[in-house]
């Protein structure tokens, strides 16, 4: 089995807040992140599969790029995640929730007989989340 990872970038803003908590509890848990702030996200999509004898690749990158653009980048880029994306209206815009959302957006759309293996999202140089789907690695 071969694994290929393609990276993408997008910029988005978010704000952490739990409406069921007091102001003090929100400040205690989220700190300064209760204010609207943004990140330059680095998204890594890893697919697995066998090499196509004709192309020499496991995935058609042009088709993969179109899928990621349409179902991820066009949705997240320059958005305020918690306000602009309906799915997040009752969920925190954490990288944990974001990778879950991205997985579900693209899993059935991966081209070329490749299989989605991992969605990794880096929010800052020191924190990222990886998701390997509901079955894990």
PDB file of C-alpha atoms in Angstrom:
ATOM      1  CA  UNK A   1       0.000   0.000   0.000  1.00  0.00           C
ATOM      2  CA  UNK A   2       1.267   3.463  -0.901  1.00  0.00           C
ATOM      3  CA  UNK A   3       0.466   6.710   0.913  1.00  0.00           C
ATOM      4  CA  UNK A   4       0.490  10.168  -0.642  1.00  0.00           C
ATOM      5  CA  UNK A   5      -0.004  13.425   1.240  1.00  0.00           C
ATOM      6  CA  UNK A   6      -1.023  16.699  -0.406  1.00  0.00           C
ATOM      7  CA  UNK A   7      -0.957  19.967   1.519  1.00  0.00           C
ATOM      8  CA  UNK A   8      -3.314  22.937   1.200  1.00  0.00           C
ATOM      9  CA  UNK A   9      -3.549  26.307   2.933  1.00  0.00           C
ATOM     10  CA  UNK A  10      -6.448  28.489   3.965  1.00  0.00           C
ATOM     11  CA  UNK A  11      -7.066  31.392   6.318  1.00  0.00           C
ATOM     12  CA  UNK A  12     -10.039  31.516   8.657  1.00  0.00           C
ATOM     13  CA  UNK A  13     -11.191  33.111  11.872  1.00  0.00           C
ATOM     14  CA  UNK A  14     -13.109  31.736  14.813  1.00  0.00           C
ATOM     15  CA  UNK A  15     -14.170  32.410  18.349  1.00  0.00           C
ATOM     16  CA  UNK A  16     -14.555  29.947  21.191  1.00  0.00           C
ATOM     17  CA  UNK A  17     -17.590  30.387  23.393  1.00  0.00           C
ATOM     18  CA  UNK A  18     -19.998  28.033  25.121  1.00  0.00           C
ATOM     19  CA  UNK A  19     -23.348  29.760  25.575  1.00  0.00           C
ATOM     20  CA  UNK A  20     -24.244  27.326  28.378  1.00  0.00           C
ATOM     21  CA  UNK A  21     -21.305  28.485  30.500  1.00  0.00           C
ATOM     22  CA  UNK A  22     -20.792  31.656  32.501  1.00  0.00           C
ATOM     23  CA  UNK A  23     -18.427  34.357  31.296  1.00  0.00           C
ATOM     24  CA  UNK A  24     -15.956  33.251  33.966  1.00  0.00           C
ATOM     25  CA  UNK A  25     -16.083  29.606  32.863  1.00  0.00           C
ATOM     26  CA  UNK A  26     -15.584  30.598  29.195  1.00  0.00           C
ATOM     27  CA  UNK A  27     -12.585  32.756  30.153  1.00  0.00           C
ATOM     28  CA  UNK A  28     -11.178  29.967  32.335  1.00  0.00           C
ATOM     29  CA  UNK A  29     -11.397  27.331  29.583  1.00  0.00           C
ATOM     30  CA  UNK A  30     -10.743  29.380  26.440  1.00  0.00           C
ATOM     31  CA  UNK A  31      -8.674  32.333  27.705  1.00  0.00           C
ATOM     32  CA  UNK A  32      -8.014  34.965  25.035  1.00  0.00           C
ATOM     33  CA  UNK A  33      -9.578  32.695  22.403  1.00  0.00           C
ATOM     34  CA  UNK A  34     -13.006  34.001  23.446  1.00  0.00           C
ATOM     35  CA  UNK A  35     -12.098  36.923  21.173  1.00  0.00           C
ATOM     36  CA  UNK A  36     -12.447  36.572  17.415  1.00  0.00           C
ATOM     37  CA  UNK A  37      -9.051  35.616  16.012  1.00  0.00           C
ATOM     38  CA  UNK A  38      -7.668  33.958  12.910  1.00  0.00           C
ATOM     39  CA  UNK A  39      -5.159  31.366  11.764  1.00  0.00           C
ATOM     40  CA  UNK A  40      -3.296  30.411   8.629  1.00  0.00           C
ATOM     41  CA  UNK A  41      -4.235  26.741   8.533  1.00  0.00           C
ATOM     42  CA  UNK A  42      -2.160  24.029   6.879  1.00  0.00           C
ATOM     43  CA  UNK A  43      -4.287  21.080   5.769  1.00  0.00           C
ATOM     44  CA  UNK A  44      -2.702  17.734   4.894  1.00  0.00           C
ATOM     45  CA  UNK A  45      -4.791  15.142   3.080  1.00  0.00           C
ATOM     46  CA  UNK A  46      -3.287  11.647   2.981  1.00  0.00           C
ATOM     47  CA  UNK A  47      -4.687   9.042   0.617  1.00  0.00           C
ATOM     48  CA  UNK A  48      -3.647   5.440   0.194  1.00  0.00           C
ATOM     49  CA  UNK A  49      -3.870   3.022  -2.665  1.00  0.00           C
ATOM     50  CA  UNK A  50      -2.093   1.121  -5.377  1.00  0.00           C
ATOM     51  CA  UNK A  51      -0.081   2.704  -8.160  1.00  0.00           C
ATOM     52  CA  UNK A  52      -1.932   3.045 -11.454  1.00  0.00           C
ATOM     53  CA  UNK A  53       0.242   1.420 -14.129  1.00  0.00           C
ATOM     54  CA  UNK A  54      -0.686   4.007 -16.729  1.00  0.00           C
ATOM     55  CA  UNK A  55      -0.085   7.196 -14.729  1.00  0.00           C
ATOM     56  CA  UNK A  56       2.355   5.937 -12.117  1.00  0.00           C
ATOM     57  CA  UNK A  57       0.288   7.676  -9.417  1.00  0.00           C
ATOM     58  CA  UNK A  58      -2.145   6.496  -6.739  1.00  0.00           C
ATOM     59  CA  UNK A  59      -4.413   9.518  -7.212  1.00  0.00           C
ATOM     60  CA  UNK A  60      -5.124  12.054  -9.934  1.00  0.00           C
ATOM     61  CA  UNK A  61      -3.902  15.234  -8.211  1.00  0.00           C
ATOM     62  CA  UNK A  62      -5.880  17.548 -10.496  1.00  0.00           C
ATOM     63  CA  UNK A  63      -9.093  15.799  -9.487  1.00  0.00           C
ATOM     64  CA  UNK A  64      -8.090  15.696  -5.819  1.00  0.00           C
ATOM     65  CA  UNK A  65      -7.315  19.422  -5.902  1.00  0.00           C
ATOM     66  CA  UNK A  66     -10.777  20.124  -7.342  1.00  0.00           C
ATOM     67  CA  UNK A  67     -12.431  18.090  -4.568  1.00  0.00           C
ATOM     68  CA  UNK A  68     -10.476  19.834  -1.811  1.00  0.00           C
ATOM     69  CA  UNK A  69     -11.095  23.263  -3.346  1.00  0.00           C
ATOM     70  CA  UNK A  70     -14.842  22.741  -3.684  1.00  0.00           C
ATOM     71  CA  UNK A  71     -15.597  20.889  -0.443  1.00  0.00           C
ATOM     72  CA  UNK A  72     -13.032  22.400   1.929  1.00  0.00           C
ATOM     73  CA  UNK A  73     -11.105  25.497   0.818  1.00  0.00           C
ATOM     74  CA  UNK A  74     -14.083  27.307  -0.742  1.00  0.00           C
ATOM     75  CA  UNK A  75     -16.023  26.728   2.496  1.00  0.00           C
ATOM     76  CA  UNK A  76     -13.364  27.628   5.076  1.00  0.00           C
ATOM     77  CA  UNK A  77     -11.136  30.204   3.394  1.00  0.00           C
ATOM     78  CA  UNK A  78     -11.686  33.721   4.777  1.00  0.00           C
ATOM     79  CA  UNK A  79     -14.683  32.618   6.841  1.00  0.00           C
ATOM     80  CA  UNK A  80     -15.510  33.030  10.487  1.00  0.00           C
ATOM     81  CA  UNK A  81     -16.012  29.323  11.010  1.00  0.00           C
ATOM     82  CA  UNK A  82     -18.455  29.438  13.929  1.00  0.00           C
ATOM     83  CA  UNK A  83     -20.643  32.048  12.194  1.00  0.00           C
ATOM     84  CA  UNK A  84     -20.377  31.275   8.464  1.00  0.00           C
ATOM     85  CA  UNK A  85     -20.490  27.464   8.343  1.00  0.00           C
ATOM     86  CA  UNK A  86     -23.843  26.060   9.458  1.00  0.00           C
ATOM     87  CA  UNK A  87     -22.389  22.771  10.735  1.00  0.00           C
ATOM     88  CA  UNK A  88     -20.413  24.689  13.388  1.00  0.00           C
ATOM     89  CA  UNK A  89     -23.321  26.727  14.770  1.00  0.00           C
ATOM     90  CA  UNK A  90     -23.695  24.326  17.701  1.00  0.00           C
ATOM     91  CA  UNK A  91     -20.082  23.075  17.793  1.00  0.00           C
ATOM     92  CA  UNK A  92     -16.777  24.626  18.781  1.00  0.00           C
ATOM     93  CA  UNK A  93     -14.578  25.565  15.785  1.00  0.00           C
ATOM     94  CA  UNK A  94     -11.722  23.441  17.141  1.00  0.00           C
ATOM     95  CA  UNK A  95      -9.302  21.590  14.899  1.00  0.00           C
ATOM     96  CA  UNK A  96     -10.820  18.386  16.274  1.00  0.00           C
ATOM     97  CA  UNK A  97     -14.255  19.318  14.940  1.00  0.00           C
ATOM     98  CA  UNK A  98     -12.766  20.749  11.756  1.00  0.00           C
ATOM     99  CA  UNK A  99     -10.956  17.534  10.756  1.00  0.00           C
ATOM    100  CA  UNK A 100     -14.118  15.543  11.429  1.00  0.00           C
ATOM    101  CA  UNK A 101     -16.106  17.918   9.210  1.00  0.00           C
ATOM    102  CA  UNK A 102     -13.461  17.817   6.454  1.00  0.00           C
ATOM    103  CA  UNK A 103     -13.313  13.995   6.536  1.00  0.00           C
ATOM    104  CA  UNK A 104     -17.061  13.771   6.042  1.00  0.00           C
ATOM    105  CA  UNK A 105     -16.987  16.378   3.279  1.00  0.00           C
ATOM    106  CA  UNK A 106     -14.446  14.502   1.148  1.00  0.00           C
ATOM    107  CA  UNK A 107     -14.395  10.807   2.097  1.00  0.00           C
ATOM    108  CA  UNK A 108     -16.747   9.645  -0.659  1.00  0.00           C
ATOM    109  CA  UNK A 109     -15.258  12.040  -3.231  1.00  0.00           C
ATOM    110  CA  UNK A 110     -11.612  10.881  -3.352  1.00  0.00           C
ATOM    111  CA  UNK A 111     -10.778  10.123  -7.027  1.00  0.00           C
ATOM    112  CA  UNK A 112      -8.822   7.356  -8.756  1.00  0.00           C
ATOM    113  CA  UNK A 113      -9.638   4.374  -6.530  1.00  0.00           C
ATOM    114  CA  UNK A 114      -7.581   6.007  -3.760  1.00  0.00           C
ATOM    115  CA  UNK A 115      -8.859   5.822  -0.185  1.00  0.00           C
ATOM    116  CA  UNK A 116      -8.834   8.673   2.308  1.00  0.00           C
ATOM    117  CA  UNK A 117      -6.383   7.726   5.066  1.00  0.00           C
ATOM    118  CA  UNK A 118      -5.875  10.843   7.186  1.00  0.00           C
ATOM    119  CA  UNK A 119      -6.933  14.459   7.516  1.00  0.00           C
ATOM    120  CA  UNK A 120      -4.380  16.542   9.413  1.00  0.00           C
ATOM    121  CA  UNK A 121      -4.970  20.189  10.240  1.00  0.00           C
ATOM    122  CA  UNK A 122      -2.263  22.432  11.669  1.00  0.00           C
ATOM    123  CA  UNK A 123      -3.616  25.537  13.367  1.00  0.00           C
ATOM    124  CA  UNK A 124      -0.327  26.947  14.677  1.00  0.00           C
ATOM    125  CA  UNK A 125       3.308  25.818  14.544  1.00  0.00           C
ATOM    126  CA  UNK A 126       2.744  23.996  17.845  1.00  0.00           C
ATOM    127  CA  UNK A 127      -0.679  22.359  17.501  1.00  0.00           C
ATOM    128  CA  UNK A 128      -2.390  20.115  14.992  1.00  0.00           C
ATOM    129  CA  UNK A 129      -5.062  17.433  14.925  1.00  0.00           C
ATOM    130  CA  UNK A 130      -5.092  14.225  12.889  1.00  0.00           C
ATOM    131  CA  UNK A 131      -8.175  12.151  12.101  1.00  0.00           C
ATOM    132  CA  UNK A 132      -8.063   8.668  10.607  1.00  0.00           C
ATOM    133  CA  UNK A 133     -11.804   8.213  10.275  1.00  0.00           C
ATOM    134  CA  UNK A 134     -14.248   6.415  12.532  1.00  0.00           C
ATOM    135  CA  UNK A 135     -12.227   3.169  12.383  1.00  0.00           C
ATOM    136  CA  UNK A 136      -8.966   4.846  13.439  1.00  0.00           C
ATOM    137  CA  UNK A 137      -5.601   3.978  11.924  1.00  0.00           C
TER     138      UNK A 137
END
